[in-house]
């Protein structure tokens, strides 16, 4: 059974239901079962972010508790003493690191950019600037993923990083190893902004003026593609 990086709990439910014929309601209940969470050492309201992306092998007839425990165990095994100490050095809890890693997972396509994206968010957190992370909006809209509109950025939710400063209450997906490491080891830079370039990469800026230039460039590209598709 494959659990992919960036999958939300809902996507994991669908996958386990299809691959292992599990009852979706039983899995959903386990996701928020506080006794089950405590038993597996999870200090969070749900399992969002704590099911490690990887390829797993299970026995026919394995039950949901067994399967989820293995996914949690793989996540726990990531946390070596070195990574735990690094989180302490950043003055972050494990939960905060996983939360930030999930945002990086939602933003980055290429590994080469993960540490740079991480730095932008670390830099914003340091100066008390809102994260304004689009993946947190995708998490709270019912018809995700899609292009976001201004009205989406006004949705009242503790996960809306356009409205609230700091990290959201918890992870928004299951971050993989590369995103977790990026959250722990951000690149050293002064970037505060980034915008997509249309090819999976991003343009990074230290100030709003350059950021707006990059945004206009992306808008021109989108219009060009739209005109091309109409022909």
CSV table of C-alpha atoms in Angstrom, one decimal:
chain,number,residue,atom,x,y,z
A,1,UNK,CA,0.0,0.0,0.0
A,2,UNK,CA,1.4,3.4,-1.0
A,3,UNK,CA,0.9,6.5,1.1
A,4,UNK,CA,2.0,9.5,-0.9
A,5,UNK,CA,3.7,12.7,0.4
A,6,UNK,CA,1.2,15.5,0.8
A,7,UNK,CA,-1.9,13.3,1.2
A,8,UNK,CA,-4.5,14.5,3.6
A,9,UNK,CA,-6.4,12.1,6.0
A,10,UNK,CA,-9.3,12.0,3.6
A,11,UNK,CA,-7.0,10.8,0.8
A,12,UNK,CA,-5.5,8.2,3.1
A,13,UNK,CA,-9.0,7.0,4.1
A,14,UNK,CA,-9.9,6.6,0.4
A,15,UNK,CA,-6.7,4.7,-0.3
A,16,UNK,CA,-7.0,2.3,2.6
A,17,UNK,CA,-10.7,1.7,1.8
A,18,UNK,CA,-9.8,0.8,-1.8
A,19,UNK,CA,-6.6,-1.2,-1.2
A,20,UNK,CA,-7.6,-3.0,2.1
A,21,UNK,CA,-11.4,-2.8,1.9
A,22,UNK,CA,-11.5,-1.1,5.3
A,23,UNK,CA,-14.6,0.6,6.6
A,24,UNK,CA,-14.0,4.3,6.0
A,25,UNK,CA,-16.1,5.3,9.1
A,26,UNK,CA,-13.9,3.1,11.3
A,27,UNK,CA,-10.7,4.7,10.1
A,28,UNK,CA,-12.1,8.2,10.4
A,29,UNK,CA,-13.1,7.5,14.0
A,30,UNK,CA,-9.6,6.2,14.8
A,31,UNK,CA,-8.1,9.4,13.3
A,32,UNK,CA,-9.6,11.3,16.2
A,33,UNK,CA,-9.8,8.6,18.9
A,34,UNK,CA,-7.9,10.2,21.8
A,35,UNK,CA,-7.2,6.9,23.5
A,36,UNK,CA,-5.7,5.5,20.2
A,37,UNK,CA,-3.7,8.8,19.7
A,38,UNK,CA,-2.3,8.7,23.3
A,39,UNK,CA,-1.5,5.0,23.0
A,40,UNK,CA,0.6,5.8,19.9
A,41,UNK,CA,2.3,8.8,21.5
A,42,UNK,CA,0.5,11.5,19.4
A,43,UNK,CA,-0.1,14.8,21.2
A,44,UNK,CA,-2.5,16.2,18.7
A,45,UNK,CA,-6.3,16.4,18.1
A,46,UNK,CA,-6.0,14.0,15.1
A,47,UNK,CA,-3.6,11.9,13.1
A,48,UNK,CA,-3.3,14.5,10.3
A,49,UNK,CA,0.4,14.8,9.6
A,50,UNK,CA,1.5,11.8,11.6
A,51,UNK,CA,0.9,9.0,9.0
A,52,UNK,CA,4.3,8.6,7.3
A,53,UNK,CA,4.3,8.5,3.5
A,54,UNK,CA,6.0,5.3,2.3
A,55,UNK,CA,5.2,2.0,0.7
A,56,UNK,CA,3.9,-0.6,3.2
A,57,UNK,CA,3.3,-4.3,3.2
A,58,UNK,CA,0.4,-5.7,5.2
A,59,UNK,CA,-1.1,-9.1,5.8
A,60,UNK,CA,-4.5,-9.9,4.4
A,61,UNK,CA,-7.0,-9.4,7.2
A,62,UNK,CA,-4.9,-6.8,9.0
A,63,UNK,CA,-7.2,-4.5,11.0
A,64,UNK,CA,-7.2,-0.7,10.8
A,65,UNK,CA,-5.6,-0.2,14.2
A,66,UNK,CA,-2.7,-2.3,13.2
A,67,UNK,CA,-2.2,-0.6,9.9
A,68,UNK,CA,-2.5,3.0,11.3
A,69,UNK,CA,-0.1,2.0,14.1
A,70,UNK,CA,2.5,1.0,11.6
A,71,UNK,CA,2.2,4.3,9.7
A,72,UNK,CA,2.5,6.2,13.0
A,73,UNK,CA,5.5,4.1,14.0
A,74,UNK,CA,7.3,5.0,10.7
A,75,UNK,CA,6.7,8.7,11.5
A,76,UNK,CA,8.0,8.2,15.0
A,77,UNK,CA,11.2,6.5,13.7
A,78,UNK,CA,12.0,9.7,11.7
A,79,UNK,CA,12.6,11.5,15.0
A,80,UNK,CA,16.2,10.6,15.9
A,81,UNK,CA,17.8,12.4,18.8
A,82,UNK,CA,19.6,14.6,16.3
A,83,UNK,CA,16.3,15.9,14.8
A,84,UNK,CA,14.7,16.2,18.3
A,85,UNK,CA,17.6,18.4,19.4
A,86,UNK,CA,17.4,20.4,16.2
A,87,UNK,CA,13.7,21.2,16.9
A,88,UNK,CA,14.7,22.3,20.4
A,89,UNK,CA,17.4,24.6,19.0
A,90,UNK,CA,14.7,26.2,16.7
A,91,UNK,CA,12.5,26.5,19.8
A,92,UNK,CA,9.9,24.5,18.1
A,93,UNK,CA,7.8,21.5,19.3
A,94,UNK,CA,7.6,18.4,17.1
A,95,UNK,CA,4.0,19.3,16.4
A,96,UNK,CA,5.1,22.7,15.1
A,97,UNK,CA,7.8,21.2,12.9
A,98,UNK,CA,5.4,18.7,11.4
A,99,UNK,CA,2.9,21.5,10.8
A,100,UNK,CA,5.4,23.7,9.0
A,101,UNK,CA,6.7,20.6,7.1
A,102,UNK,CA,3.1,20.0,5.8
A,103,UNK,CA,2.9,23.5,4.5
A,104,UNK,CA,6.3,23.1,2.7
A,105,UNK,CA,5.0,19.8,1.3
A,106,UNK,CA,1.9,21.6,0.0
A,107,UNK,CA,4.1,24.3,-1.7
A,108,UNK,CA,7.1,22.5,-3.1
A,109,UNK,CA,7.3,20.2,-6.1
A,110,UNK,CA,11.1,20.0,-6.3
A,111,UNK,CA,13.4,19.0,-3.5
A,112,UNK,CA,15.9,21.8,-4.5
A,113,UNK,CA,13.4,24.4,-3.3
A,114,UNK,CA,12.2,22.9,0.0
A,115,UNK,CA,14.8,24.5,2.2
A,116,UNK,CA,14.4,27.9,0.5
A,117,UNK,CA,10.6,27.8,1.0
A,118,UNK,CA,11.1,26.7,4.6
A,119,UNK,CA,13.4,29.8,5.1
A,120,UNK,CA,10.6,32.1,3.8
A,121,UNK,CA,8.3,30.8,6.5
A,122,UNK,CA,10.9,30.8,9.2
A,123,UNK,CA,11.8,34.4,8.3
A,124,UNK,CA,8.1,35.4,8.5
A,125,UNK,CA,7.6,33.7,11.8
A,126,UNK,CA,10.6,35.5,13.3
A,127,UNK,CA,9.3,39.0,12.4
A,128,UNK,CA,5.6,38.2,13.3
A,129,UNK,CA,4.5,38.4,9.6
A,130,UNK,CA,1.5,36.3,8.5
A,131,UNK,CA,2.5,33.2,6.6
A,132,UNK,CA,-0.2,33.7,3.9
A,133,UNK,CA,0.4,30.1,2.8
A,134,UNK,CA,-2.0,29.0,0.0
A,135,UNK,CA,-1.9,25.3,1.0
A,136,UNK,CA,-3.6,26.2,4.3
A,137,UNK,CA,-6.5,27.7,2.3
A,138,UNK,CA,-6.6,24.6,0.0
A,139,UNK,CA,-7.0,22.6,3.2
A,140,UNK,CA,-10.2,24.4,4.3
A,141,UNK,CA,-12.1,24.7,1.0
A,142,UNK,CA,-14.3,21.7,0.2
A,143,UNK,CA,-13.5,21.6,-3.6
A,144,UNK,CA,-9.7,21.6,-3.3
A,145,UNK,CA,-7.4,21.6,-5.2
A,146,UNK,CA,-8.3,24.6,-7.4
A,147,UNK,CA,-7.2,28.1,-8.2
A,148,UNK,CA,-7.8,30.3,-5.1
A,149,UNK,CA,-9.9,33.5,-5.2
A,150,UNK,CA,-9.8,36.6,-2.9
A,151,UNK,CA,-13.0,35.4,-1.2
A,152,UNK,CA,-11.2,32.2,-0.2
A,153,UNK,CA,-8.6,34.2,1.7
A,154,UNK,CA,-11.4,35.6,4.0
A,155,UNK,CA,-12.7,32.2,5.2
A,156,UNK,CA,-13.0,32.2,8.9
A,157,UNK,CA,-10.9,29.3,10.1
A,158,UNK,CA,-7.9,28.9,12.5
A,159,UNK,CA,-6.1,27.3,9.6
A,160,UNK,CA,-6.4,30.5,7.5
A,161,UNK,CA,-2.9,31.9,7.6
A,162,UNK,CA,-4.0,35.0,5.7
A,163,UNK,CA,-6.1,36.0,8.7
A,164,UNK,CA,-4.0,34.6,11.6
A,165,UNK,CA,-0.4,35.0,12.4
A,166,UNK,CA,1.8,32.1,13.2
A,167,UNK,CA,1.4,28.4,12.3
A,168,UNK,CA,-2.0,26.9,11.9
A,169,UNK,CA,-3.2,24.6,14.8
A,170,UNK,CA,-1.8,21.5,13.2
A,171,UNK,CA,-0.6,19.8,10.0
A,172,UNK,CA,-2.6,20.1,6.8
A,173,UNK,CA,-1.3,16.9,5.1
A,174,UNK,CA,1.3,14.1,5.6
A,175,UNK,CA,4.7,15.6,5.0
A,176,UNK,CA,7.5,13.3,3.8
A,177,UNK,CA,11.1,13.1,5.0
A,178,UNK,CA,12.4,15.8,2.7
A,179,UNK,CA,9.9,18.4,3.9
A,180,UNK,CA,10.4,17.5,7.5
A,181,UNK,CA,14.2,18.0,7.1
A,182,UNK,CA,13.5,21.3,5.2
A,183,UNK,CA,11.4,22.5,8.1
A,184,UNK,CA,14.3,21.6,10.5
A,185,UNK,CA,17.1,23.0,8.4
A,186,UNK,CA,15.9,26.1,6.4
A,187,UNK,CA,18.3,27.7,4.0
A,188,UNK,CA,19.9,30.9,5.3
A,189,UNK,CA,18.4,33.8,3.2
A,190,UNK,CA,16.4,37.0,3.6
A,191,UNK,CA,13.5,36.0,1.4
A,192,UNK,CA,10.0,36.9,2.6
A,193,UNK,CA,8.0,36.2,-0.6
A,194,UNK,CA,7.7,33.7,-3.3
A,195,UNK,CA,5.4,33.1,-6.3
A,196,UNK,CA,5.1,30.3,-8.8
A,197,UNK,CA,6.7,30.7,-12.2
A,198,UNK,CA,4.4,28.2,-13.9
A,199,UNK,CA,6.8,25.4,-14.3
A,200,UNK,CA,6.8,24.0,-10.8
A,201,UNK,CA,9.5,26.4,-9.6
A,202,UNK,CA,9.2,29.7,-7.8
A,203,UNK,CA,10.6,33.3,-7.9
A,204,UNK,CA,11.8,34.4,-4.4
A,205,UNK,CA,11.9,38.0,-3.3
A,206,UNK,CA,13.1,40.0,-0.3
A,207,UNK,CA,10.6,42.8,-0.8
A,208,UNK,CA,7.0,43.4,-1.9
A,209,UNK,CA,7.9,45.4,-5.0
A,210,UNK,CA,9.9,42.6,-6.5
A,211,UNK,CA,7.3,40.1,-5.4
A,212,UNK,CA,4.5,42.1,-7.2
A,213,UNK,CA,6.7,42.1,-10.4
A,214,UNK,CA,7.0,38.3,-10.2
A,215,UNK,CA,3.2,38.1,-9.7
A,216,UNK,CA,2.5,40.2,-12.7
A,217,UNK,CA,4.8,38.0,-14.7
A,218,UNK,CA,2.8,34.9,-13.6
A,219,UNK,CA,-0.5,36.6,-14.5
A,220,UNK,CA,0.8,37.4,-18.0
A,221,UNK,CA,1.9,33.8,-18.5
A,222,UNK,CA,-1.6,32.5,-17.3
A,223,UNK,CA,-3.3,34.9,-19.8
A,224,UNK,CA,-1.0,33.7,-22.6
A,225,UNK,CA,-1.8,30.0,-21.8
A,226,UNK,CA,-5.5,30.8,-21.7
A,227,UNK,CA,-5.5,32.5,-25.1
A,228,UNK,CA,-3.5,29.6,-26.5
A,229,UNK,CA,-6.0,27.0,-25.2
A,230,UNK,CA,-8.9,28.9,-26.7
A,231,UNK,CA,-7.4,28.6,-30.2
